[in-house]
Amino acid sequence: LVDGLSYRDELHEKYLSGRPEISFYRYLADTLLNDDWRQPPVLAVIVAEGDITYRGDFLSSLQGEKTVTPYQMSRAFNRAISDPRVKGLVLRINSPGGYALAGEDIYRTAWKAAERKPLLVSMASVAASGGYYIAMPARRIFANPAAITGSIGIYGGKLDLSGLYEKISLNKELYTRGRFAGMLSLSRPFSEDERLKYYTHMKAFYDYYLKLVADNRSLSVDSVDNLAQGKVWTGREARQYGLVDELGGLKTTLDYLAGQLGLADYRIEIYPIERPLFILPGGFLMNAIAGIFTSDKESSPALDVVPGLSETGELYARMPFDITIE
């Protein structure tokens, strides 16, 4: 089936001496009839895995914890839509949500990408709250029957540590300018006006979330409100209520997208493209190293055990959880 055996560096000496040569690309350019060496079209899978936040924690990433940031998603979508080989996009979501405004930024990025190339969503184990929020630009949403989704809602608040401060004889003096400038201080509770102000923030974003889902899922706002209020649904229930379109995993989503695009064959590329700078040691050692860098971190222990409540004042679109402080 072959004429000889040779390493590449032996070709000139054994077989090609005295014969004219041209480059392979020149050969392709000068040949009218040749096999098609072009790569098949690409379907891009944009992976959104982890809590939605604005800034990923470097030390957390070293320990293998996943986060989804607007910057990360923007880079992934931009690279995918700028590649002419990519014919369609699948947003693969595995997230319980996170910062509400970060979710809005990711939604905007996905919506702009969907204007350029077809976008479908494939829900993994969890795509709830902010994870459901960022799925709204998709033409169709696929979910496994047992996937956790929905949890349409907003929450926020702050810790009142005034009792703790009194117990340890710690006092803080606030110098503020503006009626609500000290609203998020942990050293005192909300005043009635501040509580009402903060509630209006949450209500405005919640109403916006309802309308966003209603517009994208072709449902009435009242219907979405009945399905919302933080309620969690399985993928099968979500399909019955119109929150998702199809039941199936990632392969089902890709095959559907390929069929819509008329692709008999396709390749898959994963975004964001992760290229580690070095191989990290095991998790136990990384936890010890992280402890060295975080041992002097100035933070309240109470804030560390209650994720989502801080002095920064963000609103959260995240799956509900129980909080117990002892």
Tab-separated table of C-alpha atoms in Angstrom:
chain	number	residue	atom	x	y	z
A	1	LEU	CA	0.000	0.000	0.000
A	2	VAL	CA	3.048	2.295	0.357
A	3	ASP	CA	6.297	2.569	-1.615
A	4	GLY	CA	8.739	2.940	1.247
A	5	LEU	CA	9.386	3.675	4.871
A	6	SER	CA	11.120	6.854	5.971
A	7	TYR	CA	11.324	9.456	8.661
A	8	ARG	CA	10.627	12.958	7.474
A	9	ASP	CA	14.256	14.045	7.837
A	10	GLU	CA	15.333	11.135	5.587
A	11	LEU	CA	13.007	12.005	2.674
A	12	HIS	CA	15.466	14.287	0.899
A	13	GLU	CA	18.365	11.853	1.121
A	14	LYS	CA	16.453	8.702	0.222
A	15	TYR	CA	13.713	9.728	-2.170
A	16	LEU	CA	13.599	13.421	-3.083
A	17	SER	CA	17.167	14.186	-4.126
A	18	GLY	CA	17.280	15.816	-7.521
A	19	ARG	CA	13.512	16.242	-7.749
A	20	PRO	CA	11.625	19.562	-7.816
A	21	GLU	CA	9.548	20.395	-4.754
A	22	ILE	CA	6.705	22.795	-3.980
A	23	SER	CA	5.010	23.542	-0.674
A	24	PHE	CA	1.808	21.782	0.233
A	25	TYR	CA	-0.178	25.055	0.284
A	26	ARG	CA	1.186	26.007	-3.134
A	27	TYR	CA	0.189	22.577	-4.378
A	28	LEU	CA	-3.364	23.078	-3.136
A	29	ALA	CA	-3.541	26.517	-4.739
A	30	ASP	CA	-2.323	25.200	-8.124
A	31	THR	CA	-4.435	22.044	-8.188
A	32	LEU	CA	-7.892	22.297	-9.682
A	33	LEU	CA	-9.173	18.996	-8.340
A	34	ASN	CA	-8.209	17.898	-4.837
A	35	ASP	CA	-9.728	16.523	-1.689
A	36	ASP	CA	-11.415	19.014	0.638
A	37	TRP	CA	-9.006	19.624	3.508
A	38	ARG	CA	-11.151	22.300	5.099
A	39	GLN	CA	-12.366	21.792	8.650
A	40	PRO	CA	-16.091	21.237	9.188
A	41	PRO	CA	-18.144	24.120	10.609
A	42	VAL	CA	-17.932	24.770	14.343
A	43	LEU	CA	-20.602	25.015	17.024
A	44	ALA	CA	-19.331	26.986	20.016
A	45	VAL	CA	-20.268	25.955	23.557
A	46	ILE	CA	-20.031	28.924	25.926
A	47	VAL	CA	-19.692	27.551	29.462
A	48	ALA	CA	-21.140	29.581	32.364
A	49	GLU	CA	-20.365	27.568	35.497
A	50	GLY	CA	-20.363	28.851	39.060
A	51	ASP	CA	-21.647	31.860	40.986
A	52	ILE	CA	-22.318	34.996	38.966
A	53	THR	CA	-20.149	37.832	40.215
A	54	TYR	CA	-18.236	40.849	38.962
A	55	ARG	CA	-14.775	39.778	40.046
A	56	GLY	CA	-13.514	36.243	40.278
A	57	ASP	CA	-11.377	35.557	43.356
A	58	PHE	CA	-7.878	34.568	42.204
A	59	LEU	CA	-7.236	32.395	45.247
A	60	SER	CA	-10.614	30.714	44.824
A	61	SER	CA	-9.781	29.942	41.202
A	62	LEU	CA	-6.501	28.369	42.307
A	63	GLN	CA	-8.528	26.047	44.518
A	64	GLY	CA	-10.782	25.076	41.621
A	65	GLU	CA	-13.825	27.184	42.515
A	66	LYS	CA	-15.738	28.392	39.454
A	67	THR	CA	-17.200	31.849	38.913
A	68	VAL	CA	-19.023	33.524	36.025
A	69	THR	CA	-18.122	37.168	35.380
A	70	PRO	CA	-19.321	39.644	32.730
A	71	TYR	CA	-15.718	40.102	31.547
A	72	GLN	CA	-15.212	36.373	31.154
A	73	MET	CA	-18.479	35.915	29.260
A	74	SER	CA	-17.862	38.963	27.071
A	75	ARG	CA	-14.483	37.605	25.962
A	76	ALA	CA	-15.951	34.169	25.280
A	77	PHE	CA	-18.891	35.450	23.225
A	78	ASN	CA	-16.762	37.953	21.302
A	79	ARG	CA	-14.213	35.321	20.345
A	80	ALA	CA	-16.938	32.924	19.241
A	81	ILE	CA	-18.911	35.378	17.123
A	82	SER	CA	-15.762	36.826	15.514
A	83	ASP	CA	-14.615	33.376	14.335
A	84	PRO	CA	-16.011	32.761	10.824
A	85	ARG	CA	-15.884	29.000	11.393
A	86	VAL	CA	-18.437	29.271	14.223
A	87	LYS	CA	-21.950	28.954	12.821
A	88	GLY	CA	-23.969	28.758	16.037
A	89	LEU	CA	-23.739	29.158	19.823
A	90	VAL	CA	-24.847	27.073	22.786
A	91	LEU	CA	-24.755	28.718	26.220
A	92	ARG	CA	-24.212	25.891	28.714
A	93	ILE	CA	-25.362	27.105	32.139
A	94	ASN	CA	-24.557	25.509	35.473
A	95	SER	CA	-25.100	28.317	37.960
A	96	PRO	CA	-27.305	29.090	40.974
A	97	GLY	CA	-27.081	32.825	40.201
A	98	GLY	CA	-25.339	35.625	42.042
A	99	TYR	CA	-25.055	39.409	41.656
A	100	ALA	CA	-28.174	40.700	39.928
A	101	LEU	CA	-26.443	43.486	37.990
A	102	ALA	CA	-23.648	41.152	36.883
A	103	GLY	CA	-26.359	38.868	35.507
A	104	GLU	CA	-27.827	41.826	33.630
A	105	ASP	CA	-24.437	42.560	32.031
A	106	ILE	CA	-24.083	38.928	30.941
A	107	TYR	CA	-27.647	38.944	29.602
A	108	ARG	CA	-26.822	41.993	27.486
A	109	THR	CA	-23.683	40.328	26.106
A	110	ALA	CA	-25.594	37.152	25.227
A	111	TRP	CA	-28.415	39.168	23.635
A	112	LYS	CA	-25.964	41.046	21.390
A	113	ALA	CA	-24.299	37.758	20.404
A	114	ALA	CA	-27.705	36.241	19.579
A	115	GLU	CA	-28.246	39.049	17.075
A	116	ARG	CA	-25.143	37.892	15.195
A	117	LYS	CA	-25.407	34.100	15.396
A	118	PRO	CA	-28.099	31.615	16.498
A	119	LEU	CA	-28.022	31.039	20.260
A	120	LEU	CA	-29.523	28.141	22.216
A	121	VAL	CA	-29.264	27.412	25.943
A	122	SER	CA	-28.480	24.060	27.513
A	123	MET	CA	-29.124	23.859	31.254
A	124	ALA	CA	-26.891	21.530	33.264
A	125	SER	CA	-27.658	20.552	36.871
A	126	VAL	CA	-28.623	24.080	37.982
A	127	ALA	CA	-29.650	27.146	36.002
A	128	ALA	CA	-31.682	29.127	38.488
A	129	SER	CA	-32.248	32.736	39.534
A	130	GLY	CA	-29.426	34.679	37.842
A	131	GLY	CA	-28.568	31.453	36.001
A	132	TYR	CA	-32.059	31.511	34.485
A	133	TYR	CA	-31.827	35.261	33.899
A	134	ILE	CA	-28.868	34.939	31.517
A	135	ALA	CA	-30.733	32.272	29.484
A	136	MET	CA	-33.333	34.737	28.236
A	137	PRO	CA	-31.733	35.739	24.894
A	138	ALA	CA	-31.825	32.141	23.584
A	139	ARG	CA	-34.042	31.062	20.689
A	140	ARG	CA	-34.780	27.829	22.556
A	141	ILE	CA	-33.924	26.575	26.038
A	142	PHE	CA	-33.109	22.901	26.699
A	143	ALA	CA	-33.044	21.388	30.192
A	144	ASN	CA	-32.625	17.936	31.665
A	145	PRO	CA	-35.839	16.669	33.294
A	146	ALA	CA	-34.226	16.764	36.759
A	147	ALA	CA	-32.384	20.075	36.300
A	148	ILE	CA	-33.057	22.802	38.869
A	149	THR	CA	-34.266	26.040	37.303
A	150	GLY	CA	-36.603	28.964	37.868
A	151	SER	CA	-36.037	30.667	41.236
A	152	ILE	CA	-37.020	33.933	39.581
A	153	GLY	CA	-36.550	36.552	42.261
A	154	ILE	CA	-34.378	39.157	43.935
A	155	TYR	CA	-33.148	39.537	47.481
A	156	GLY	CA	-30.834	41.817	49.397
A	157	GLY	CA	-30.230	43.329	52.780
A	158	LYS	CA	-27.538	43.988	55.327
A	159	LEU	CA	-26.368	42.708	58.694
A	160	ASP	CA	-27.122	44.760	61.779
A	161	LEU	CA	-24.075	44.281	64.023
A	162	SER	CA	-24.974	47.015	66.498
A	163	GLY	CA	-25.607	44.439	69.230
A	164	LEU	CA	-22.224	42.834	68.625
A	165	TYR	CA	-20.470	46.219	68.644
A	166	GLU	CA	-22.144	47.084	71.945
A	167	LYS	CA	-21.097	43.740	73.415
A	168	ILE	CA	-17.418	44.239	72.548
A	169	SER	CA	-17.477	48.013	73.251
A	170	LEU	CA	-16.769	48.988	69.644
A	171	ASN	CA	-18.096	52.267	68.323
A	172	LYS	CA	-18.259	53.677	64.800
A	173	GLU	CA	-18.953	57.279	63.883
A	174	LEU	CA	-20.391	57.877	60.421
A	175	TYR	CA	-19.772	61.140	58.576
A	176	THR	CA	-22.174	61.151	55.655
A	177	ARG	CA	-23.428	63.516	53.032
A	178	GLY	CA	-26.871	62.734	51.715
A	179	ARG	CA	-30.043	61.348	53.228
A	180	PHE	CA	-29.342	57.687	52.457
A	181	ALA	CA	-25.536	57.765	52.407
A	182	GLY	CA	-25.236	55.633	55.559
A	183	MET	CA	-28.069	53.275	54.661
A	184	LEU	CA	-25.839	50.190	54.318
A	185	SER	CA	-23.782	50.716	57.458
A	186	LEU	CA	-23.494	47.567	59.568
A	187	SER	CA	-23.267	49.529	62.809
A	188	ARG	CA	-26.994	50.279	63.001
A	189	PRO	CA	-30.299	48.946	61.649
A	190	PHE	CA	-32.267	50.462	58.785
A	191	SER	CA	-34.405	53.450	59.590
A	192	GLU	CA	-37.966	53.200	58.281
A	193	ASP	CA	-37.156	55.512	55.358
A	194	GLU	CA	-34.022	53.518	54.531
A	195	ARG	CA	-35.883	50.230	54.691
A	196	LEU	CA	-38.498	51.568	52.284
A	197	LYS	CA	-35.775	52.912	49.971
A	198	TYR	CA	-33.968	49.586	49.856
A	199	TYR	CA	-37.245	47.750	49.269
A	200	THR	CA	-38.015	49.981	46.269
A	201	HIS	CA	-34.632	49.002	44.785
A	202	MET	CA	-35.466	45.308	45.092
A	203	LYS	CA	-39.038	45.784	43.816
A	204	ALA	CA	-37.863	47.719	40.759
A	205	PHE	CA	-35.373	45.018	39.783
A	206	TYR	CA	-37.863	42.235	40.484
A	207	ASP	CA	-40.470	43.883	38.239
A	208	TYR	CA	-37.810	44.290	35.548
A	209	TYR	CA	-36.921	40.598	35.853
A	210	LEU	CA	-40.585	39.596	35.491
A	211	LYS	CA	-41.007	41.680	32.342
A	212	LEU	CA	-37.774	40.330	30.882
A	213	VAL	CA	-38.978	36.741	31.303
A	214	ALA	CA	-42.470	37.603	30.075
A	215	ASP	CA	-41.143	39.221	26.892
A	216	ASN	CA	-38.650	36.457	26.114
A	217	ARG	CA	-40.926	33.529	26.967
A	218	SER	CA	-44.099	35.022	25.436
A	219	LEU	CA	-45.934	34.883	28.757
A	220	SER	CA	-47.942	37.469	30.647
A	221	VAL	CA	-46.297	39.275	33.554
A	222	ASP	CA	-48.959	37.908	35.929
A	223	SER	CA	-48.235	34.343	34.786
A	224	VAL	CA	-44.518	34.827	35.316
A	225	ASP	CA	-45.160	36.350	38.760
A	226	ASN	CA	-47.098	33.224	39.756
A	227	LEU	CA	-44.127	31.095	38.659
A	228	ALA	CA	-41.590	33.451	40.215
A	229	GLN	CA	-41.277	34.687	43.825
A	230	GLY	CA	-38.195	32.505	44.248
A	231	LYS	CA	-39.995	29.225	43.445
A	232	VAL	CA	-37.731	26.455	42.164
A	233	TRP	CA	-38.799	24.019	39.430
A	234	THR	CA	-37.421	20.882	37.880
A	235	GLY	CA	-36.705	20.914	34.171
A	236	ARG	CA	-39.819	18.822	33.494
A	237	GLU	CA	-42.032	21.217	35.480
A	238	ALA	CA	-40.411	24.235	33.841
A	239	ARG	CA	-41.291	22.844	30.405
A	240	GLN	CA	-44.910	22.361	31.447
A	241	TYR	CA	-45.092	25.988	32.592
A	242	GLY	CA	-43.317	27.429	29.544
A	243	LEU	CA	-40.069	28.404	31.250
A	244	VAL	CA	-38.055	26.060	28.987
A	245	ASP	CA	-38.771	24.678	25.508
A	246	GLU	CA	-37.299	21.175	25.326
A	247	LEU	CA	-36.057	18.363	27.556
A	248	GLY	CA	-32.593	17.072	26.762
A	249	GLY	CA	-28.909	17.425	27.440
A	250	LEU	CA	-26.057	19.145	25.657
A	251	LYS	CA	-25.925	16.620	22.782
A	252	THR	CA	-29.630	17.105	22.107
A	253	THR	CA	-29.124	20.879	22.034
A	254	LEU	CA	-26.173	20.657	19.644
A	255	ASP	CA	-27.982	18.278	17.305
A	256	TYR	CA	-31.010	20.564	17.238
A	257	LEU	CA	-28.860	23.590	16.431
A	258	ALA	CA	-27.016	21.662	13.697
A	259	GLY	CA	-30.345	20.649	12.200
A	260	GLN	CA	-31.588	24.239	12.203
A	261	LEU	CA	-28.390	25.320	10.435
A	262	GLY	CA	-28.476	22.422	7.952
A	263	LEU	CA	-25.116	21.030	9.123
A	264	ALA	CA	-24.520	17.353	8.402
A	265	ASP	CA	-21.221	17.447	10.277
A	266	TYR	CA	-19.741	19.824	12.823
A	267	ARG	CA	-16.975	20.292	15.356
A	268	ILE	CA	-17.369	21.572	18.908
A	269	GLU	CA	-15.198	24.217	20.516
A	270	ILE	CA	-15.446	25.216	24.169
A	271	TYR	CA	-15.295	28.833	25.349
A	272	PRO	CA	-13.803	30.422	27.418
A	273	ILE	CA	-10.586	28.751	26.291
A	274	GLU	CA	-8.626	27.897	29.426
A	275	ARG	CA	-4.869	27.598	29.158
A	276	PRO	CA	-3.328	27.100	32.627
A	277	LEU	CA	0.030	28.753	33.131
A	278	PHE	CA	1.237	25.883	35.289
A	279	ILE	CA	-0.021	22.691	36.873
A	280	LEU	CA	-1.304	23.279	40.371
A	281	PRO	CA	-0.712	20.991	43.349
A	282	GLY	CA	-3.532	19.197	45.128
A	283	GLY	CA	-6.461	20.905	46.827
A	284	PHE	CA	-5.177	20.331	50.362
A	285	LEU	CA	-1.920	22.151	49.646
A	286	MET	CA	-3.721	24.945	47.794
A	287	ASN	CA	-6.046	25.476	50.758
A	288	ALA	CA	-3.011	25.848	53.005
A	289	ILE	CA	-1.391	28.328	50.620
A	290	ALA	CA	-4.637	30.301	50.343
A	291	GLY	CA	-4.814	30.436	54.139
A	292	ILE	CA	-1.417	32.107	54.259
A	293	PHE	CA	-2.607	34.917	52.024
A	294	THR	CA	-6.019	35.327	53.641
A	295	SER	CA	-5.207	34.979	57.335
A	296	ASP	CA	-4.777	38.737	57.809
A	297	LYS	CA	-7.730	39.713	55.652
A	298	GLU	CA	-9.793	42.419	57.321
A	299	SER	CA	-13.351	41.207	57.280
A	300	SER	CA	-16.160	40.461	59.647
A	301	PRO	CA	-16.555	36.753	60.510
A	302	ALA	CA	-20.293	37.294	60.374
A	303	LEU	CA	-20.046	38.463	56.775
A	304	ASP	CA	-17.985	35.413	55.832
A	305	VAL	CA	-20.718	32.987	56.917
A	306	VAL	CA	-23.583	34.885	55.287
A	307	PRO	CA	-22.867	35.124	51.557
A	308	GLY	CA	-24.753	37.897	49.838
A	309	LEU	CA	-24.979	40.341	52.735
A	310	SER	CA	-22.314	43.014	52.757
A	311	GLU	CA	-21.653	46.725	52.869
A	312	THR	CA	-21.453	46.972	49.060
A	313	GLY	CA	-25.220	46.910	48.678
A	314	GLU	CA	-25.585	44.620	45.661
A	315	LEU	CA	-28.928	43.003	44.966
A	316	TYR	CA	-28.791	39.254	44.436
A	317	ALA	CA	-30.541	36.943	42.003
A	318	ARG	CA	-29.508	33.656	43.554
A	319	MET	CA	-31.144	30.451	44.690
A	320	PRO	CA	-32.507	30.725	48.245
A	321	PHE	CA	-30.702	29.146	51.146
A	322	ASP	CA	-31.188	28.926	54.903
A	323	ILE	CA	-29.026	31.057	57.195
A	324	THR	CA	-28.266	30.050	60.762
A	325	ILE	CA	-26.088	32.255	62.994
A	326	GLU	CA	-25.016	30.913	66.346
